[in-house]
Amino acid sequence: MSALRGLVVWLTGLPGSGKTTIATAAAERLRSMGYRAEVLDGDWFRAHIDPEAGYTREERIKHLARVAWVARLLARNGVVALCSFVSPYREAREEARKIVSEEADFLEVYVRCPLEECIRRDPKGLYRRALAGEIKNFTGVSDPYEEPLSPDLVLDTVKNSASENVEKLVNLITSRLRDSRGA
């Protein structure tokens, strides 16, 4: 019996880099093509699934492991899980890959945007607050971001438009799904 497998697309990048914008538009596009797709977003996940999650390195690693388990459940049931999380540490992303890869494909997508541009965009005013010392352990300001060493895809949100990045991501996802289904 061959069940349709989904996959997990792990979008990582600095706060304000465009991860959720790209993930949401890609999910909509995939749904319009007949795929089952869900977005797991950092703000939503912390608010509804893991509200006790903190921001120390250890707390973030535990939190992202929980995200990976939820994404794995979705993927093994044929859903494309688009995970939009800063996930600043390579260690946490590798752990997510290990968790997911037992039952589904895992794609790491680096949403690249220079810190200066993220600070300029600052859609939620978080950089302003972090730079003023009001937010501790803020990625890019008082906590490091470890860029992926060999992501499956790099989406540059300064050089490319959101629609160009969505197109690149959807092409990668549909290609991977076709390959895994032998189509």
CSV table of C-alpha atoms in Angstrom, one decimal:
chain,number,residue,atom,x,y,z
A,1,MET,CA,0.0,0.0,0.0
A,2,SER,CA,1.5,3.3,-1.1
A,3,ALA,CA,0.3,6.3,0.8
A,4,LEU,CA,0.9,9.8,-0.5
A,5,ARG,CA,3.6,11.5,1.5
A,6,GLY,CA,3.8,15.2,2.1
A,7,LEU,CA,6.9,17.0,3.0
A,8,VAL,CA,8.2,19.5,5.4
A,9,VAL,CA,9.6,22.8,4.1
A,10,TRP,CA,11.5,24.6,6.9
A,11,LEU,CA,11.8,28.3,6.1
A,12,THR,CA,14.5,29.9,8.3
A,13,GLY,CA,15.8,33.4,8.4
A,14,LEU,CA,16.0,36.5,10.5
A,15,PRO,CA,12.9,38.1,12.0
A,16,GLY,CA,11.2,40.2,9.4
A,17,SER,CA,13.0,38.5,6.5
A,18,GLY,CA,9.8,37.5,4.7
A,19,LYS,CA,9.4,33.8,5.8
A,20,THR,CA,5.7,33.9,6.6
A,21,THR,CA,4.8,36.0,3.7
A,22,ILE,CA,6.4,33.5,1.3
A,23,ALA,CA,5.1,30.5,3.2
A,24,THR,CA,1.5,31.8,3.2
A,25,ALA,CA,1.5,32.6,-0.5
A,26,ALA,CA,3.2,29.3,-1.4
A,27,ALA,CA,0.6,27.4,0.6
A,28,GLU,CA,-2.2,29.2,-1.2
A,29,ARG,CA,-0.6,28.5,-4.6
A,30,LEU,CA,-0.1,24.8,-3.7
A,31,ARG,CA,-3.8,24.5,-2.6
A,32,SER,CA,-4.9,26.0,-5.9
A,33,MET,CA,-2.9,23.2,-7.6
A,34,GLY,CA,-4.7,20.5,-5.6
A,35,TYR,CA,-2.1,19.9,-2.9
A,36,ARG,CA,-2.8,19.8,0.8
A,37,ALA,CA,-0.7,22.5,2.5
A,38,GLU,CA,-0.5,24.1,5.9
A,39,VAL,CA,1.6,26.9,7.3
A,40,LEU,CA,3.1,26.5,10.8
A,41,ASP,CA,4.2,30.0,11.8
A,42,GLY,CA,6.3,31.0,14.8
A,43,ASP,CA,3.8,33.5,16.3
A,44,TRP,CA,0.8,31.2,15.8
A,45,PHE,CA,2.6,28.1,17.2
A,46,ARG,CA,3.8,30.0,20.3
A,47,ALA,CA,0.3,31.4,20.9
A,48,HIS,CA,-1.7,28.2,20.4
A,49,ILE,CA,0.5,25.1,20.7
A,50,ASP,CA,3.6,26.0,22.8
A,51,PRO,CA,2.7,29.2,24.8
A,52,GLU,CA,5.2,28.4,27.5
A,53,ALA,CA,8.2,28.3,25.1
A,54,GLY,CA,11.0,30.7,26.1
A,55,TYR,CA,13.8,32.2,24.1
A,56,THR,CA,17.0,30.9,25.6
A,57,ARG,CA,19.0,28.6,23.3
A,58,GLU,CA,17.8,25.5,25.1
A,59,GLU,CA,14.2,26.6,25.2
A,60,ARG,CA,14.3,27.4,21.4
A,61,ILE,CA,15.8,24.0,20.6
A,62,LYS,CA,13.0,22.2,22.6
A,63,HIS,CA,10.4,24.4,21.0
A,64,LEU,CA,11.6,23.7,17.5
A,65,ALA,CA,11.7,19.9,18.2
A,66,ARG,CA,7.9,20.2,19.1
A,67,VAL,CA,7.3,22.0,15.8
A,68,ALA,CA,9.2,19.3,13.9
A,69,TRP,CA,7.0,16.6,15.5
A,70,VAL,CA,3.8,18.4,14.5
A,71,ALA,CA,5.1,19.0,11.0
A,72,ARG,CA,6.1,15.3,10.7
A,73,LEU,CA,2.5,14.3,11.6
A,74,LEU,CA,1.1,16.5,8.9
A,75,ALA,CA,3.6,15.3,6.3
A,76,ARG,CA,3.1,11.7,6.9
A,77,ASN,CA,-0.6,12.3,6.2
A,78,GLY,CA,0.1,13.8,2.8
A,79,VAL,CA,0.3,17.5,3.8
A,80,VAL,CA,3.0,19.9,2.7
A,81,ALA,CA,3.9,21.6,6.0
A,82,LEU,CA,5.5,25.0,5.5
A,83,CYS,CA,7.3,25.8,8.7
A,84,SER,CA,8.1,29.5,9.1
A,85,PHE,CA,10.4,29.9,12.1
A,86,VAL,CA,13.5,32.0,12.7
A,87,SER,CA,15.2,28.8,14.1
A,88,PRO,CA,18.5,30.5,14.6
A,89,TYR,CA,20.6,27.6,15.4
A,90,ARG,CA,22.0,24.9,13.0
A,91,GLU,CA,21.7,22.4,15.8
A,92,ALA,CA,17.9,22.9,16.1
A,93,ARG,CA,17.4,22.7,12.3
A,94,GLU,CA,19.4,19.5,12.1
A,95,GLU,CA,17.3,18.0,15.0
A,96,ALA,CA,14.2,19.0,13.1
A,97,ARG,CA,15.5,17.3,10.0
A,98,LYS,CA,16.2,14.1,12.0
A,99,ILE,CA,12.7,14.1,13.5
A,100,VAL,CA,11.0,14.7,10.1
A,101,SER,CA,13.2,12.5,7.9
A,102,GLU,CA,12.1,9.3,9.6
A,103,GLU,CA,8.8,9.6,7.8
A,104,ALA,CA,8.9,12.4,5.3
A,105,ASP,CA,11.1,14.6,3.1
A,106,PHE,CA,12.6,17.7,4.7
A,107,LEU,CA,13.6,20.8,2.7
A,108,GLU,CA,15.6,23.6,4.4
A,109,VAL,CA,14.9,27.0,2.8
A,110,TYR,CA,17.0,30.0,3.8
A,111,VAL,CA,15.1,33.2,3.5
A,112,ARG,CA,18.0,35.6,3.1
A,113,CYS,CA,17.7,39.2,4.1
A,114,PRO,CA,20.5,41.4,5.5
A,115,LEU,CA,20.1,42.4,9.2
A,116,GLU,CA,20.0,46.1,8.1
A,117,GLU,CA,17.1,45.5,5.8
A,118,CYS,CA,15.2,43.5,8.5
A,119,ILE,CA,15.7,46.4,10.9
A,120,ARG,CA,14.5,48.9,8.3
A,121,ARG,CA,11.4,46.8,7.6
A,122,ASP,CA,10.7,46.0,11.3
A,123,PRO,CA,7.0,45.1,10.7
A,124,LYS,CA,6.3,44.4,14.3
A,125,GLY,CA,8.6,47.0,15.9
A,126,LEU,CA,10.6,44.2,17.5
A,127,TYR,CA,14.0,45.3,16.3
A,128,ARG,CA,13.3,48.8,17.7
A,129,ARG,CA,12.5,47.3,21.1
A,130,ALA,CA,15.4,44.8,21.0
A,131,LEU,CA,17.9,47.6,20.1
A,132,ALA,CA,16.5,49.6,23.1
A,133,GLY,CA,17.2,46.7,25.4
A,134,GLU,CA,13.5,45.9,26.0
A,135,ILE,CA,13.7,42.4,24.4
A,136,LYS,CA,16.3,39.9,25.5
A,137,ASN,CA,17.7,37.0,23.4
A,138,PHE,CA,16.5,38.7,20.2
A,139,THR,CA,18.0,37.0,17.1
A,140,GLY,CA,20.3,39.3,15.1
A,141,VAL,CA,20.6,41.8,18.0
A,142,SER,CA,21.5,40.1,21.2
A,143,ASP,CA,21.4,36.5,20.1
A,144,PRO,CA,23.1,35.0,17.0
A,145,TYR,CA,21.7,33.7,13.8
A,146,GLU,CA,23.6,30.8,12.2
A,147,GLU,CA,23.0,30.8,8.5
A,148,PRO,CA,22.4,27.4,6.9
A,149,LEU,CA,25.5,25.8,5.4
A,150,SER,CA,23.8,24.0,2.6
A,151,PRO,CA,20.1,24.8,2.3
A,152,ASP,CA,18.0,23.2,-0.4
A,153,LEU,CA,17.0,26.6,-1.6
A,154,VAL,CA,18.0,30.2,-0.9
A,155,LEU,CA,15.3,32.9,-1.3
A,156,ASP,CA,16.7,36.4,-1.4
A,157,THR,CA,14.0,38.9,-0.3
A,158,VAL,CA,16.0,41.9,-1.3
A,159,LYS,CA,17.1,40.9,-4.8
A,160,ASN,CA,13.8,39.0,-5.7
A,161,SER,CA,10.2,40.0,-5.3
A,162,ALA,CA,7.9,38.0,-3.1
A,163,SER,CA,6.1,36.5,-6.1
A,164,GLU,CA,9.5,35.4,-7.6
A,165,ASN,CA,10.4,33.8,-4.3
A,166,VAL,CA,7.1,32.0,-4.1
A,167,GLU,CA,7.5,30.7,-7.6
A,168,LYS,CA,10.9,29.3,-6.9
A,169,LEU,CA,9.6,27.7,-3.7
A,170,VAL,CA,6.5,26.2,-5.3
A,171,ASN,CA,8.7,24.8,-8.2
A,172,LEU,CA,11.0,23.1,-5.7
A,173,ILE,CA,8.1,21.6,-3.7
A,174,THR,CA,6.2,20.3,-6.7
A,175,SER,CA,9.4,18.9,-8.2
A,176,ARG,CA,10.2,17.1,-5.0
A,177,LEU,CA,6.6,15.8,-4.6
A,178,ARG,CA,6.7,14.5,-8.2
A,179,ASP,CA,10.0,12.8,-7.6
A,180,SER,CA,8.9,11.1,-4.4
A,181,ARG,CA,5.7,9.9,-6.0
A,182,GLY,CA,7.4,8.6,-9.1
A,183,ALA,CA,5.4,10.7,-11.4
